[in-house]
Short mmCIF file of C-alpha atoms in Angstrom, two decimals:
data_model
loop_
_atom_site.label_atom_id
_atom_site.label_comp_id
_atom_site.label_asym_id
_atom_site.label_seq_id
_atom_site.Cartn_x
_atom_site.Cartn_y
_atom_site.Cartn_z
CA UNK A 29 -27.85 44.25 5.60
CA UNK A 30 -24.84 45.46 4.40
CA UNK A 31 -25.65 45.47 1.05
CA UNK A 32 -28.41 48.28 1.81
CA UNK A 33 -26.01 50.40 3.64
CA UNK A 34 -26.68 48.92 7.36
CA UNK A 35 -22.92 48.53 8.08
CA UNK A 36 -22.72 49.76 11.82
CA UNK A 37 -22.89 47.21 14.20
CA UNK A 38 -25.15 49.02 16.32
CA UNK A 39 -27.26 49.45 13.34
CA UNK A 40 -28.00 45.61 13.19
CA UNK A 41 -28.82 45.66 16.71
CA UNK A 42 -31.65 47.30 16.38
CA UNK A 43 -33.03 45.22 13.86
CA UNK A 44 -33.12 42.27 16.09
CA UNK A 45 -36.44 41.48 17.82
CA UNK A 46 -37.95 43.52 15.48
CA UNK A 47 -40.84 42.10 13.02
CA UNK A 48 -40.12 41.81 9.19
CA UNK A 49 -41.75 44.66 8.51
CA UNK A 50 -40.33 47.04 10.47
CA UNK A 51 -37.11 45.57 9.15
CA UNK A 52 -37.92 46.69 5.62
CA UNK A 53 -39.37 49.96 6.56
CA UNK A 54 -35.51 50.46 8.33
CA UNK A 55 -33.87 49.36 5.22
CA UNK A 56 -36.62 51.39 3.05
CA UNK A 57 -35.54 54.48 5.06
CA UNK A 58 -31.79 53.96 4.26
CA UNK A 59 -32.10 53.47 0.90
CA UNK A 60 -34.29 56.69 0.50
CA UNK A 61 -31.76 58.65 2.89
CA UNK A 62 -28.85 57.43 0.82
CA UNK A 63 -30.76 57.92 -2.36
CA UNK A 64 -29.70 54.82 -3.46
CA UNK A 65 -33.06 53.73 -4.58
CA UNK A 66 -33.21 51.07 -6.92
CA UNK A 67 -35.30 50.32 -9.70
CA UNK A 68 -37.99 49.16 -9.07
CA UNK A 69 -38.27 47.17 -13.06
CA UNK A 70 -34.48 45.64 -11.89
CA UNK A 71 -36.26 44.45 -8.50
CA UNK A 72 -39.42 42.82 -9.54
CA UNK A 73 -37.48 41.00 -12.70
CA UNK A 74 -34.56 40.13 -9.59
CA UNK A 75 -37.71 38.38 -7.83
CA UNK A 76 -39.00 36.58 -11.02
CA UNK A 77 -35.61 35.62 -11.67
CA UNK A 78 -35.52 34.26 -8.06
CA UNK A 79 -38.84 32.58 -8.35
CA UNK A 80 -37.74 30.87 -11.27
CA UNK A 81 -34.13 29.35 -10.05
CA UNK A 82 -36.21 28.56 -6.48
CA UNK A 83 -38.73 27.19 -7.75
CA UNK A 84 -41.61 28.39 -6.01
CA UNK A 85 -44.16 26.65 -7.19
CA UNK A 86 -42.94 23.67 -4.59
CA UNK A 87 -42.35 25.88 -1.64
CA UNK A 88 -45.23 26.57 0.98
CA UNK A 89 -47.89 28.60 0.15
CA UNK A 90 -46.90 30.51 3.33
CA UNK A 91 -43.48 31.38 1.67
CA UNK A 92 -44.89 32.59 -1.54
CA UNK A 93 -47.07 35.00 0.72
CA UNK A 94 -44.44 36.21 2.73
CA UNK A 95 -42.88 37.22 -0.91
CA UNK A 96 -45.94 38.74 -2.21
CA UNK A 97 -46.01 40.19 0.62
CA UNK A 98 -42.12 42.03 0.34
CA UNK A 99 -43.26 42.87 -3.53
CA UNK A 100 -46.34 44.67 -2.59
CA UNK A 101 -44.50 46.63 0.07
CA UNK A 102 -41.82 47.78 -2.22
CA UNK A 103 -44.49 48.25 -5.14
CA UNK A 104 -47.12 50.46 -3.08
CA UNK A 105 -47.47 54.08 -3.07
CA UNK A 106 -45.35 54.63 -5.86
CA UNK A 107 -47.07 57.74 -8.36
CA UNK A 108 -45.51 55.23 -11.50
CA UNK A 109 -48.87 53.86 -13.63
CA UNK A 110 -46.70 50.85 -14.71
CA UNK A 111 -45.61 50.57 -10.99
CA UNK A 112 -49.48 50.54 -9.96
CA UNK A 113 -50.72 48.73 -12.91
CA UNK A 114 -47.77 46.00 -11.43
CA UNK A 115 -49.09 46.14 -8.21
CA UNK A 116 -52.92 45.41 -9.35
CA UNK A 117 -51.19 42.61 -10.91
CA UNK A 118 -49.40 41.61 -8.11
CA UNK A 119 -52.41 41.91 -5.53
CA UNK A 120 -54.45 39.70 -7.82
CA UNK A 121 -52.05 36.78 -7.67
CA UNK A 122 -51.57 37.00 -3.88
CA UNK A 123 -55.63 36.67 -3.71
CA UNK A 124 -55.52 33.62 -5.95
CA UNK A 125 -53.13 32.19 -3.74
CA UNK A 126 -54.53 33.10 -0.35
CA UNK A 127 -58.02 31.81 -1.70
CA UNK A 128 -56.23 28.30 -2.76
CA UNK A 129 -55.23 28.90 0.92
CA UNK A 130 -58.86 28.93 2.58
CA UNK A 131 -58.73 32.68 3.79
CA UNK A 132 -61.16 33.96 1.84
CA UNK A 133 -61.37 37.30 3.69
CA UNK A 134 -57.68 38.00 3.22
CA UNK A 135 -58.03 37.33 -0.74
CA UNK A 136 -61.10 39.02 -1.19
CA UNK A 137 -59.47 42.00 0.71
CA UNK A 138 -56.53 41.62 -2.31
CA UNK A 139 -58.87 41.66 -5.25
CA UNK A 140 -60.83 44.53 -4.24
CA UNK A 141 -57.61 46.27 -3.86
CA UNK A 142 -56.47 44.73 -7.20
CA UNK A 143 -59.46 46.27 -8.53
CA UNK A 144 -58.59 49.61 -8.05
CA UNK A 145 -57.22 51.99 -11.16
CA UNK A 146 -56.81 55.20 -10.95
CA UNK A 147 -55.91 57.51 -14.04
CA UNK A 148 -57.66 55.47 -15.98
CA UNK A 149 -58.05 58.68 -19.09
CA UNK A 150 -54.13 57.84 -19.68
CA UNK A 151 -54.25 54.67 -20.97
CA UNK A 152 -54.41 53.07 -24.05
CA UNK A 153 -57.45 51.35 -25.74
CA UNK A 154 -55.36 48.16 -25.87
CA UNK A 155 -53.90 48.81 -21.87
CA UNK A 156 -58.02 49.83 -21.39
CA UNK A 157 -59.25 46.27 -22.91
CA UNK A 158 -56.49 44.55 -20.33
CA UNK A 159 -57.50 46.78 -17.12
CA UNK A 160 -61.25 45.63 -17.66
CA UNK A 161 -60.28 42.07 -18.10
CA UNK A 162 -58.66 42.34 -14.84
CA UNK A 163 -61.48 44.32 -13.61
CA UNK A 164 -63.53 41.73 -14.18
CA UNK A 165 -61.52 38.81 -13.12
CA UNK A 166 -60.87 40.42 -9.76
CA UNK A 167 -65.03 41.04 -9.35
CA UNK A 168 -65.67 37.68 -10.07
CA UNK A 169 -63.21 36.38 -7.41
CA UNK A 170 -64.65 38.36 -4.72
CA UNK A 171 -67.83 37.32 -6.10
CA UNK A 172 -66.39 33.28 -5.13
CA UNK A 173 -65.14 34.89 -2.09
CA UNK A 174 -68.54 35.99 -0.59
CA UNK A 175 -70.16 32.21 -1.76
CA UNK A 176 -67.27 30.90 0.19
CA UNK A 177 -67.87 33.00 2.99
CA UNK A 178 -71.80 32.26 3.14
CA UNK A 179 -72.44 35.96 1.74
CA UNK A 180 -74.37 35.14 -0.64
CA UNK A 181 -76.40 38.01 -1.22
CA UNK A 182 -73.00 40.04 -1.54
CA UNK A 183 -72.08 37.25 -4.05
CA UNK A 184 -75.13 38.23 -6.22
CA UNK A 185 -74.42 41.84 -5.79
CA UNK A 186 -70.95 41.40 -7.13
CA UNK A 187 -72.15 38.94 -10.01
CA UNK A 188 -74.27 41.42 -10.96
CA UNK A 189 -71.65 44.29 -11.17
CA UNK A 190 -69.38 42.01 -13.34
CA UNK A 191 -72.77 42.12 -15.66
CA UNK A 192 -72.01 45.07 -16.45
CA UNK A 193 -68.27 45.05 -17.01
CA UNK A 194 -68.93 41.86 -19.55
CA UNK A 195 -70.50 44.13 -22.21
CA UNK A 196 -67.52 46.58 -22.02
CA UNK A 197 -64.74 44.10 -21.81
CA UNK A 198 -64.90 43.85 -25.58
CA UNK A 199 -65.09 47.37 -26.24
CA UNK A 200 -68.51 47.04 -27.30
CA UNK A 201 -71.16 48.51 -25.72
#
């Protein structure tokens, strides 16, 4: 806690009892206050860096969501188009995960949200081509999502939005 400029003693009192969430939203708030922010590029290739020396691939799946979880707090609501196109990214992963999980509501709750571009006029034909390809990947998960889930009419509806996307993934049309 020090490290974010929690020194005080009384300051780390309050962050007992409290749930790790609120604890990052308090250390959110003093970084802003002390405008101290951090880059957010140095942060996520700190985690990957992290990732790679902890090897997370044998931890529990409940760890790695607890981490997705701390990325997409830090990565949301930023007005950076790398930042959101890294937090599209970031969402899909977490719904691959929680669907290897069994919660298919959770993940297909991520992948619509991965799904999501805004300002899409500002990219490039290349960053375009890559956006639809996740597009499409995220559709077709919450398309295995609602089978899971016994929705199958929803299923069809998304299949059949993906359709669509298939002919434009290309950039033919």
């Amino acid at each position: 806690l020090r490290l974010f400029g929690i020194g005080d003693a009384t300051d780390r009192k309050q962050m007992y009892g409290l749930s790790p969430l609120m604890k990052k939203s308090i250390i959110w708030r003093y970084i802003k206050e002390n405008h101290n922010l951090p880059l957010l590029m140095d942060y996520i290739r700190a985690v990957n860096t992290l990732l790679l020396d902890t090897k997370l691939r044998e931890s529990s799946p409940y760890e790695a969501d607890a981490l997705y979880d701390t990325i997409l707090f830090f990565l949301q609501g930023t007005e950076d188009i790398v930042q959101q196109r890294n937090e599209r990214f970031f969402r899909f992963k977490r719904g691959i995960l929680l669907f290897n999980m069994g919660e298919f509501e959770r993940a297909k709750e991520q992948f619509t949200a991965a799904k999501e571009f805004d300002n899409l006029k500002e990219e490039t034909p290349a960053s375009m081509r890559l956006i639809a390809s996740h597009i499409f990947q995220s559709n077709l998960m919450i398309a295995k999502c609602n089978f899971k889930l016994g929705k199958y009419k929803e299923a069809l509806i998304s299949l059949k939005s993906v359709e669509n996307l298939l002919s434009n993934i290309d950039g033919r049309t």
